[in-house]
Coordinates of C-alpha atoms in Angstrom, one line a residue:
X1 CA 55.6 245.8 -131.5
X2 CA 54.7 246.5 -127.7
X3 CA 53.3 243.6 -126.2
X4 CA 49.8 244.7 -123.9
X5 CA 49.2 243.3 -120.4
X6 CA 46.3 241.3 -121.4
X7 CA 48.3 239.4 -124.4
X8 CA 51.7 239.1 -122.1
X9 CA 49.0 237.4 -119.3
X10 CA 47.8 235.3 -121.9
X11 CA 51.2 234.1 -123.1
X12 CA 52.4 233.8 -119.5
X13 CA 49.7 231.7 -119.1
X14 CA 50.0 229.5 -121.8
X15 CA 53.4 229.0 -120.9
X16 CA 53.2 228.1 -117.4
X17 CA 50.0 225.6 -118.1
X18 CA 52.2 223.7 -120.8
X19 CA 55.6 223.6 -118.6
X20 CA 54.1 223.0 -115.1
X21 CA 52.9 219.5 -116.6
X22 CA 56.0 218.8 -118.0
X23 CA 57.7 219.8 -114.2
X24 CA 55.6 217.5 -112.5
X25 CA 55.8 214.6 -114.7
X26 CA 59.8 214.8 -114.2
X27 CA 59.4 215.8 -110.6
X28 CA 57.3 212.3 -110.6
X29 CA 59.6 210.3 -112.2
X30 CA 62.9 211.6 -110.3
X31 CA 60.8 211.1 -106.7
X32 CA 60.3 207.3 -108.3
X33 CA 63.3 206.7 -109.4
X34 CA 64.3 207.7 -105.9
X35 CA 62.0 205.1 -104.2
X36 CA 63.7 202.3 -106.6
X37 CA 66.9 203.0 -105.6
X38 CA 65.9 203.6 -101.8
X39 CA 64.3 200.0 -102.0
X40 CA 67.5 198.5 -104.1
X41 CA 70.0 200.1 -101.3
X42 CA 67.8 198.6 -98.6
X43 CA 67.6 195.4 -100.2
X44 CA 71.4 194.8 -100.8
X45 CA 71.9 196.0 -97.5
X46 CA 69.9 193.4 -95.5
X47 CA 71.1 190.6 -98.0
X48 CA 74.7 191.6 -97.2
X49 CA 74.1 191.6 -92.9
X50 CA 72.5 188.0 -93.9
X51 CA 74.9 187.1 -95.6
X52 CA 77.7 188.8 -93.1
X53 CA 75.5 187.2 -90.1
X54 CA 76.0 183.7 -91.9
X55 CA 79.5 183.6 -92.6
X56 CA 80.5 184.8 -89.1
X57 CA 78.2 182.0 -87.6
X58 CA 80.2 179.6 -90.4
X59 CA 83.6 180.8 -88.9
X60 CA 82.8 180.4 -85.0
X61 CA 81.2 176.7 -86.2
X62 CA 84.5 175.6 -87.6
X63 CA 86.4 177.5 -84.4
X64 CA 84.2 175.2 -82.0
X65 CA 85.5 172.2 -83.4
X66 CA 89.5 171.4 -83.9
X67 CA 89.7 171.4 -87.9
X68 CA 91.0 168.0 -88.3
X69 CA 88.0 166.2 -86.9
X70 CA 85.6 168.5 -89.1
X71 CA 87.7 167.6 -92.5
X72 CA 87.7 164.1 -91.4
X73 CA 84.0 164.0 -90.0
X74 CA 82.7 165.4 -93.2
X75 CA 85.3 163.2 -96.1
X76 CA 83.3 160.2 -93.5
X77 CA 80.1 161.2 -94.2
X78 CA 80.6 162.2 -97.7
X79 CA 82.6 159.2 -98.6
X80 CA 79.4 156.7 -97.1
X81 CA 76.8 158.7 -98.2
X82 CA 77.7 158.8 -101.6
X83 CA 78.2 154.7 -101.3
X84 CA 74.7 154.4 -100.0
X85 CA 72.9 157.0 -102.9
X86 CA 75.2 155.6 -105.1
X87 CA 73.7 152.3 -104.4
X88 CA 70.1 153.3 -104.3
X89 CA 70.5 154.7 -107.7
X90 CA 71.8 151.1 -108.8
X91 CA 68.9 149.2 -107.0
X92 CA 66.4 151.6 -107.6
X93 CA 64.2 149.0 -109.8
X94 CA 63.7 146.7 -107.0
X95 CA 60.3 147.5 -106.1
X96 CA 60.9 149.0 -102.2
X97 CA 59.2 152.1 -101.5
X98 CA 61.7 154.9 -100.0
X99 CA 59.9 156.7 -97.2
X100 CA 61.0 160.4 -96.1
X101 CA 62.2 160.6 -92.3
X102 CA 59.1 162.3 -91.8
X103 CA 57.2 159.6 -92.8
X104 CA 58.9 157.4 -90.9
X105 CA 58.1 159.7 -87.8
X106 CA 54.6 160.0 -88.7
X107 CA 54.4 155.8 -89.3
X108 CA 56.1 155.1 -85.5
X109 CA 53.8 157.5 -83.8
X110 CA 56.8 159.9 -83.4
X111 CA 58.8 156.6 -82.4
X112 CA 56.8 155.7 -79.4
X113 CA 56.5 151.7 -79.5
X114 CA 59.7 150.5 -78.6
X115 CA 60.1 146.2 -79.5
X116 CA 63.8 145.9 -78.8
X117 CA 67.1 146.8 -79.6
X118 CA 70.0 145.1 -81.5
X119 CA 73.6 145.9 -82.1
X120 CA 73.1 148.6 -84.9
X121 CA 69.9 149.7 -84.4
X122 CA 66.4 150.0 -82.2
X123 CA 62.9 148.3 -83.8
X124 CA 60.0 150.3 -83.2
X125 CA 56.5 149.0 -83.9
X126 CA 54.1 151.3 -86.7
X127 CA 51.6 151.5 -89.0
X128 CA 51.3 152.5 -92.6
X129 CA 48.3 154.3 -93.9
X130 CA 46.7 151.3 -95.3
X131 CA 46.5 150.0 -92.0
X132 CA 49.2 147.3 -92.0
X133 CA 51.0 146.9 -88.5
X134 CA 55.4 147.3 -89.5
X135 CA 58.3 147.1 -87.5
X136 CA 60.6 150.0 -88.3
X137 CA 64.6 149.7 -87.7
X138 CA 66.0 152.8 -86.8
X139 CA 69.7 152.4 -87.8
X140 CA 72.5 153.8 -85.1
X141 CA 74.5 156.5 -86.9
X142 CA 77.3 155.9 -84.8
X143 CA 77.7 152.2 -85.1
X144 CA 76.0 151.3 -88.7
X145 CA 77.9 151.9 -91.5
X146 CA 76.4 152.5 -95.3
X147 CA 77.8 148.5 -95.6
X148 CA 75.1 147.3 -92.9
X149 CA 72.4 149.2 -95.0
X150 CA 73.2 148.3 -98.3
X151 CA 73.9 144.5 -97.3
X152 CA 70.3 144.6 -95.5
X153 CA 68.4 145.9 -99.0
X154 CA 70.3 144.4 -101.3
X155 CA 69.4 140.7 -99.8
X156 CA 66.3 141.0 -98.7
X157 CA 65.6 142.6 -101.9
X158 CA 66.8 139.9 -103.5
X159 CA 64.4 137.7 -101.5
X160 CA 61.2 136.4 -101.3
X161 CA 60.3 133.0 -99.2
X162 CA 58.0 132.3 -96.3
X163 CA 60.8 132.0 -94.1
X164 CA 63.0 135.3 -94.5
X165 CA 60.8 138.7 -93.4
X166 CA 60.0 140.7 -96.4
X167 CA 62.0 144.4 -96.3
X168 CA 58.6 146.8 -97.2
X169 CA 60.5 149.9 -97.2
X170 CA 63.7 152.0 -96.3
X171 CA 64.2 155.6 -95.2
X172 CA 67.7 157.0 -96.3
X173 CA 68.5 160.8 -95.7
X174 CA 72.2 160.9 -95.1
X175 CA 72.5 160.2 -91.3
X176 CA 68.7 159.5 -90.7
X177 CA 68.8 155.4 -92.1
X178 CA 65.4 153.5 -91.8
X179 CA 64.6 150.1 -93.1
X180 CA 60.7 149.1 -92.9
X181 CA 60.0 145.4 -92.3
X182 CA 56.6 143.1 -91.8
X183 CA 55.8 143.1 -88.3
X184 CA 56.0 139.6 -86.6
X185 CA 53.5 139.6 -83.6
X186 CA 55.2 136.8 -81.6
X187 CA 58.8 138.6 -81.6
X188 CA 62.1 137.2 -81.8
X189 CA 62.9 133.6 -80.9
X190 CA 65.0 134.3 -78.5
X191 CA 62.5 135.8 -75.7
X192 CA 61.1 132.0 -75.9
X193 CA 64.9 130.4 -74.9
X194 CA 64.4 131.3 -71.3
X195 CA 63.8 127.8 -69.5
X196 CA 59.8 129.4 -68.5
X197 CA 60.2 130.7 -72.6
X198 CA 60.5 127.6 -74.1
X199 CA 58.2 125.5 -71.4
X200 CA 55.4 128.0 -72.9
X201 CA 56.3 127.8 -76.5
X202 CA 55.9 124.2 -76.2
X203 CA 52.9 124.8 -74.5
X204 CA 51.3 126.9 -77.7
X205 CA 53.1 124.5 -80.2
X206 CA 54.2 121.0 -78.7
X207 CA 56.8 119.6 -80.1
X208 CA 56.0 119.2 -83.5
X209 CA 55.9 122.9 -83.3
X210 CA 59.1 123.3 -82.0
X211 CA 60.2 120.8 -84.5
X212 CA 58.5 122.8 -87.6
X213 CA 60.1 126.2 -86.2
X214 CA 63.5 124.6 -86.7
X215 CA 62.7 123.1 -90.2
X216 CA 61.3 126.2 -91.4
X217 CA 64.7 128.1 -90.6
X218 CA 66.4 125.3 -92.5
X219 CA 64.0 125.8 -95.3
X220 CA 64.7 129.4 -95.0
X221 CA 68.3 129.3 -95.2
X222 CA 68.4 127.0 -97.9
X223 CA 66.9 129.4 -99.9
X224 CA 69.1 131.7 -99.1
X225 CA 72.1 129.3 -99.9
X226 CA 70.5 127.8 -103.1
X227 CA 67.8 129.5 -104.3
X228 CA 69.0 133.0 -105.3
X229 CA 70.1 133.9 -107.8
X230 CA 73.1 135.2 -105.9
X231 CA 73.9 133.1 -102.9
X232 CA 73.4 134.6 -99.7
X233 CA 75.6 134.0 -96.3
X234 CA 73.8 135.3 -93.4
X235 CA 76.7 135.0 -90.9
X236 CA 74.7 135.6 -87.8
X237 CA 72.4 133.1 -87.3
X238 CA 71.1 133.1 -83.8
X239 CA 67.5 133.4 -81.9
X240 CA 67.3 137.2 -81.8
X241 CA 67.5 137.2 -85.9
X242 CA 64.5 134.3 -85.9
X243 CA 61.1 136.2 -86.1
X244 CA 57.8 134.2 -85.5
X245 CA 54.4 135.5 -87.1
X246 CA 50.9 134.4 -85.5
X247 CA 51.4 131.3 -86.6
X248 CA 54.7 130.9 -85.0
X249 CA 56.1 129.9 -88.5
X250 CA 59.7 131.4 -88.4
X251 CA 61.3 133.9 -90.8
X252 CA 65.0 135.1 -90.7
X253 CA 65.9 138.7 -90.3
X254 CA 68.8 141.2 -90.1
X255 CA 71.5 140.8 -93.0
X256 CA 73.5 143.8 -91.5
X257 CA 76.2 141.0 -91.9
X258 CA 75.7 139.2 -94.8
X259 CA 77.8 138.6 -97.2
X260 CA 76.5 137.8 -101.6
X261 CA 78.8 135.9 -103.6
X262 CA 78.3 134.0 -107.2
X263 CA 76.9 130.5 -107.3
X264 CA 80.0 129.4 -109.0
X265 CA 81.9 130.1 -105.6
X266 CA 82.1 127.8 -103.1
X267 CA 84.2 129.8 -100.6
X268 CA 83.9 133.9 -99.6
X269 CA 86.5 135.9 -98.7
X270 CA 85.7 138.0 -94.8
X271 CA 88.4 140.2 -94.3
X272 CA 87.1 140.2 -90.6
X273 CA 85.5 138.0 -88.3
X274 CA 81.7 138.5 -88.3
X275 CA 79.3 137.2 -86.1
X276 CA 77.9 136.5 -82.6
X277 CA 80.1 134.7 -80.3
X278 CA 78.3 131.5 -79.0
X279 CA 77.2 131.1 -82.7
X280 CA 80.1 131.9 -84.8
X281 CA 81.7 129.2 -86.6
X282 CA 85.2 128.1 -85.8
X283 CA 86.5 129.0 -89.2
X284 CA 85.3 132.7 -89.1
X285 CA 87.9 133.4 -86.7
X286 CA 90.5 131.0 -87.3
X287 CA 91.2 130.1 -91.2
X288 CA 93.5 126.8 -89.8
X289 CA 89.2 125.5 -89.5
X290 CA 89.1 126.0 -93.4
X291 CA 87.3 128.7 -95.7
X292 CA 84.2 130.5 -94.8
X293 CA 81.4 129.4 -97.1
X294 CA 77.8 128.0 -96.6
X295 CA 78.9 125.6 -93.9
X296 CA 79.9 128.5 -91.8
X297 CA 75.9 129.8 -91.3
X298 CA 74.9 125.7 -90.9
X299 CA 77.4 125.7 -87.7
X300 CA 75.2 128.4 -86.2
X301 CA 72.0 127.1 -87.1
X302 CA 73.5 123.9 -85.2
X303 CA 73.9 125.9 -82.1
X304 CA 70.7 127.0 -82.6
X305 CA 69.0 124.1 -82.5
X306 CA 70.8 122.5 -79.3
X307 CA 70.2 125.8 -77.7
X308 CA 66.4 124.9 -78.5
X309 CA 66.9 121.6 -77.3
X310 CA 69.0 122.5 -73.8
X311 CA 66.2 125.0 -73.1
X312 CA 63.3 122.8 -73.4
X313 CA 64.8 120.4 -70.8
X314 CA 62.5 120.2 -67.4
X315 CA 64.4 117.5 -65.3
X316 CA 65.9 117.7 -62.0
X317 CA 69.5 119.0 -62.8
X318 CA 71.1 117.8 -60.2
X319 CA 69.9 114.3 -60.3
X320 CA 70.2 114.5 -64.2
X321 CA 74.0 115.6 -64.3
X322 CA 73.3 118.6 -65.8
X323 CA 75.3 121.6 -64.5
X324 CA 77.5 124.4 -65.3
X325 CA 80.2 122.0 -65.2
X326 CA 79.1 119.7 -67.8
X327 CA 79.1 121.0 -71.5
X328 CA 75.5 120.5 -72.9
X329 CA 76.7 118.5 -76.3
X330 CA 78.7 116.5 -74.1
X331 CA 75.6 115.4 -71.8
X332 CA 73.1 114.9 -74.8
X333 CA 75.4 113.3 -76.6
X334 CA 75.9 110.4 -74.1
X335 CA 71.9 110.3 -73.7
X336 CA 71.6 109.7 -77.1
X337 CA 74.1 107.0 -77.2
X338 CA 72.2 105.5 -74.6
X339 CA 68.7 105.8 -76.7
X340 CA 67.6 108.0 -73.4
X341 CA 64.2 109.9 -73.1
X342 CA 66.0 113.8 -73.8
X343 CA 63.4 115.8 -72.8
X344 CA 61.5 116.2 -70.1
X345 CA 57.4 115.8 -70.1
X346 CA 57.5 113.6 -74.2
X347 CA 54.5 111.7 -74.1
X348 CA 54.7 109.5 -77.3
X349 CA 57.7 107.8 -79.4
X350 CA 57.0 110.7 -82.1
X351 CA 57.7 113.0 -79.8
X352 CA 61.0 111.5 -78.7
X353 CA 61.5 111.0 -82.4
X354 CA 61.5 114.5 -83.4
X355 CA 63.7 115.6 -80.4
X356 CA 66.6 112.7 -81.3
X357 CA 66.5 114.5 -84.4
X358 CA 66.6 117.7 -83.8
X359 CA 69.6 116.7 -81.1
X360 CA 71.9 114.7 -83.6
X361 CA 71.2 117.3 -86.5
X362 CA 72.7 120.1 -84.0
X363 CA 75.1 117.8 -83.2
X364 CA 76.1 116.9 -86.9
X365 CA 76.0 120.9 -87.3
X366 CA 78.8 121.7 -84.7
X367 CA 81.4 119.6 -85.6
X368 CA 84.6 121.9 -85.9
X369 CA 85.7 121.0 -89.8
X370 CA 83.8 122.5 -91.9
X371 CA 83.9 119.4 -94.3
X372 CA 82.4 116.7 -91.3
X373 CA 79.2 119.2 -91.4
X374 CA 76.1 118.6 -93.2
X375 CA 74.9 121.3 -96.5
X376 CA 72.0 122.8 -95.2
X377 CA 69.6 120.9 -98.0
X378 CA 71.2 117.6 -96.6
X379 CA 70.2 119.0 -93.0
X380 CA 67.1 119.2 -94.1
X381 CA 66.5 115.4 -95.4
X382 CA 67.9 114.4 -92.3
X383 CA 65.4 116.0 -90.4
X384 CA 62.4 115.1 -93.0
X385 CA 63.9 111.4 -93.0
X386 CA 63.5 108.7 -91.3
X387 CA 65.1 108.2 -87.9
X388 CA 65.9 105.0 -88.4
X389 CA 68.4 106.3 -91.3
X390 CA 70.2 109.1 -88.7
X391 CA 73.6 108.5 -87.5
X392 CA 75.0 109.5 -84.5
X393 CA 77.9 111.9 -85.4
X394 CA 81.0 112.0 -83.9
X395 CA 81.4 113.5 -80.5
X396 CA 82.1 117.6 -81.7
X397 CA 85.4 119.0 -80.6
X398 CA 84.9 120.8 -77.2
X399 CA 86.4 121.2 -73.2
X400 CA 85.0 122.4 -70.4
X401 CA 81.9 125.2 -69.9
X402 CA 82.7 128.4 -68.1
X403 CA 81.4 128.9 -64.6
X404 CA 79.3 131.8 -65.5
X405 CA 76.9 133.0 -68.4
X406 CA 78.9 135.0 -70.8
X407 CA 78.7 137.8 -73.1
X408 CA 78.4 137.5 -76.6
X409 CA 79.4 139.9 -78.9
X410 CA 78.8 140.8 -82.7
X411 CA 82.5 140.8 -83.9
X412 CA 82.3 143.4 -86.1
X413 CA 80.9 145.7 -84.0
X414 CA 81.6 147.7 -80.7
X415 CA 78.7 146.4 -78.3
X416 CA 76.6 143.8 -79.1
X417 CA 74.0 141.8 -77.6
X418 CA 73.3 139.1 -74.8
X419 CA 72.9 135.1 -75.6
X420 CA 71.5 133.0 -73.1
X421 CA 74.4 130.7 -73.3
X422 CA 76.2 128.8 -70.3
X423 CA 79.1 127.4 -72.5
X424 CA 81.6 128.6 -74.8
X425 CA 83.1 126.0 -77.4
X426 CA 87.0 126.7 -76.8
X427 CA 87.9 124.9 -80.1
X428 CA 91.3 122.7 -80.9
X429 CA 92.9 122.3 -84.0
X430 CA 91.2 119.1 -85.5
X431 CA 94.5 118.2 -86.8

């Protein structure tokens, strides 16, 4: 049957209607499905010129450096780090808070109060959020190792006595080591052991003050030798690690070197000599002395106390005797046999009292065997005694000053610090 014009139009028309919808709806999706892909190319292709950009950047990093010091360098950092977090994770019950570096920015005003600097570290003054004033120890990567930071929480941690400073908080992220303390306003003890130093501490205390100052660091390390539940050697007794609060009550810091051991021990094993030379015990260096143990911290706290004692001293030198020649212990130790005045400017017999003994207690500290010293609880009833029951020790094993102030040393470190020191003990073999 012909088909007319009008019907063919019609059909035509019905045709193109029905198929030009179903053209565009694939001409839609194909020009999508384009745009995907175009995206998904684009994509890939930036991630790979990152990722190309990156690994290129890798390869002239490990060029810049020879490739044995970058193996070693990182097996170093792994190796400690992993001690330290390892540790953490152990200790993490002990009640510390762990501050990010950030916050320990944020606390030190961006590190801007600087109150001194020791051996492994600078101690910057801050403030929490609660208000509380802190003194923040900023750890030198390059000289403290994870065993200065894990010996510092794990005994103050451990702690908690009016004479040690209480450890508020620590900041451990890798190389970026932190430890948060109580902040003492009148400093370190040894900023007082200048000859004007200790004139003006006696000036704000007298000396009873000077005298409670040495009793409370007994008291202090007593605790630390006897009432832990782990013993505690501190092993670097000396002024800078005495803090003083308003009060001038004094409370022992920095157990970078300190060393735990069981109460059922009576000797540690050091496989190096630790300590500050001018404080150190004989037998920290030299084993023929004995075995280190708790005598070993009451030799320094001995040295200490005559260094107390030497420094308080306002007398014509000259007239006195008193010179670089002459080795302090040596000169008090005749004065005492003599039932001299020893210092300078005592105005009563309890005065003179609690300087004979603070003198014979150092003296009784010093003495080069181990065995001839005093435990520090025994120290301590010598010095809450009565006079009248003191004994002059024997004179302690010493020669001749040098000329010259020297330069002490921590022993276990590269560096160190100054003591204000015009001897050096140069021991003998007590045998």
């Amino acid at each position: 049957m012909p088909l007319s014009v009008n019907a063919a139009s019609n059909d035509t028309f019905k045709i193109g209607n029905g198929d030009g919808r179903r053209v565009h709806t694939i001409f839609s999706w194909c020009l999508d499905e384009v745009i995907v892909l175009f995206v998904l190319i684009t994509v890939i292709g930036v991630g790979v010129a990152l990722l190309t950009m990156m690994l290129m950047l890798m390869i002239y990093c490990i060029m810049k450096c020879s490739s044995s010091n970058c193996v070693a360098t990182f097996k170093q950092k792994t190796m400690d780090d992993r001690r330290v977090e390892a540790f953490i994770m152990q200790y993490g019950s002990v009640g510390m808070k762990r501050y990010k570096y950030f916050d320990i920015k944020k606390i030190t005003n961006s590190f801007q109060d600087k109150l001194g600097q020791g051996g492994f570290g600078i101690v910057f003054k801050g403030k929490l959020s609660d208000g509380r004033l802190v003194a923040v120890k900023v750890l030198n990567s390059s000289k403290a190792s994870g065993e200065e930071f894990i010996n510092e929480v794990a005994s103050i941690s451990r702690t908690s006595h009016v004479n040690i400073v209480s450890l508020l908080g620590f900041c451990f992220e890798y190389k970026k080591r932190a430890l948060v303390y109580e902040f003492m306003p009148n400093g370190s003890l040894d900023k007082f052991l200048t000859h004007c130093g200790t004139l003006e501490l006696r000036e704000h205390i007298g000396l009873k003050g000077l005298y409670e100052v040495v009793l409370g660091i007994a008291r202090g390390l007593d605790y630390l030798h006897r009432g832990c539940s782990t013993r505690i050697l501190h092993l670097d007794i000396k002024p800078h690690n005495i803090l003083l609060d308003e009060d001038f009550c004094p409370k022992i810091t920095d157990f970078g070197l300190s060393k735990l051991y069981s109460r059922k021990e009576s000797m540690v094993s050091v496989l190096e000599a630790r300590g500050t030379i001018g404080y150190i015990a004989p037998e920290v260096f030299n084993r023929t002395f004995g075995r280190i143990s708790h005598k070993s911290d009451v030799y320094s706290y001995g040295t200490l106390i005559l260094e107390m004692v030497e420094r308080g001293i306002n007398i014509d030198v000259v007239g006195s005797g008193l010179t670089n020649e002459v080795y302090f212990p040596h000169w008090i130790y005749s004065r005492l046999k003599e039932n001299e005045i020893l210092l300078e400017g005592v105005t009563s017999i309890k005065e003179n009292e609690y300087v004979r003994k603070m003198t014979i207690v150092g003296l009784s500290c010093i003495q080069a065997d181990p065995v001839q010293r005093p435990s520090i609880d025994e120290v301590i009833e010598m010095l809450e005694g009565s006079i009248e029951e003191l004994e002059v020790p024997p004179k302690p094993f010493f020669s001749s000053p040098l000329q010259s102030p020297i330069t002490s040393f921590n022993t276990s470190q590269k560096g160190g610090s100054f003591v204000n020191l015009k001897y050096l003990v140069n021991f003998v073999n007590p045998s």
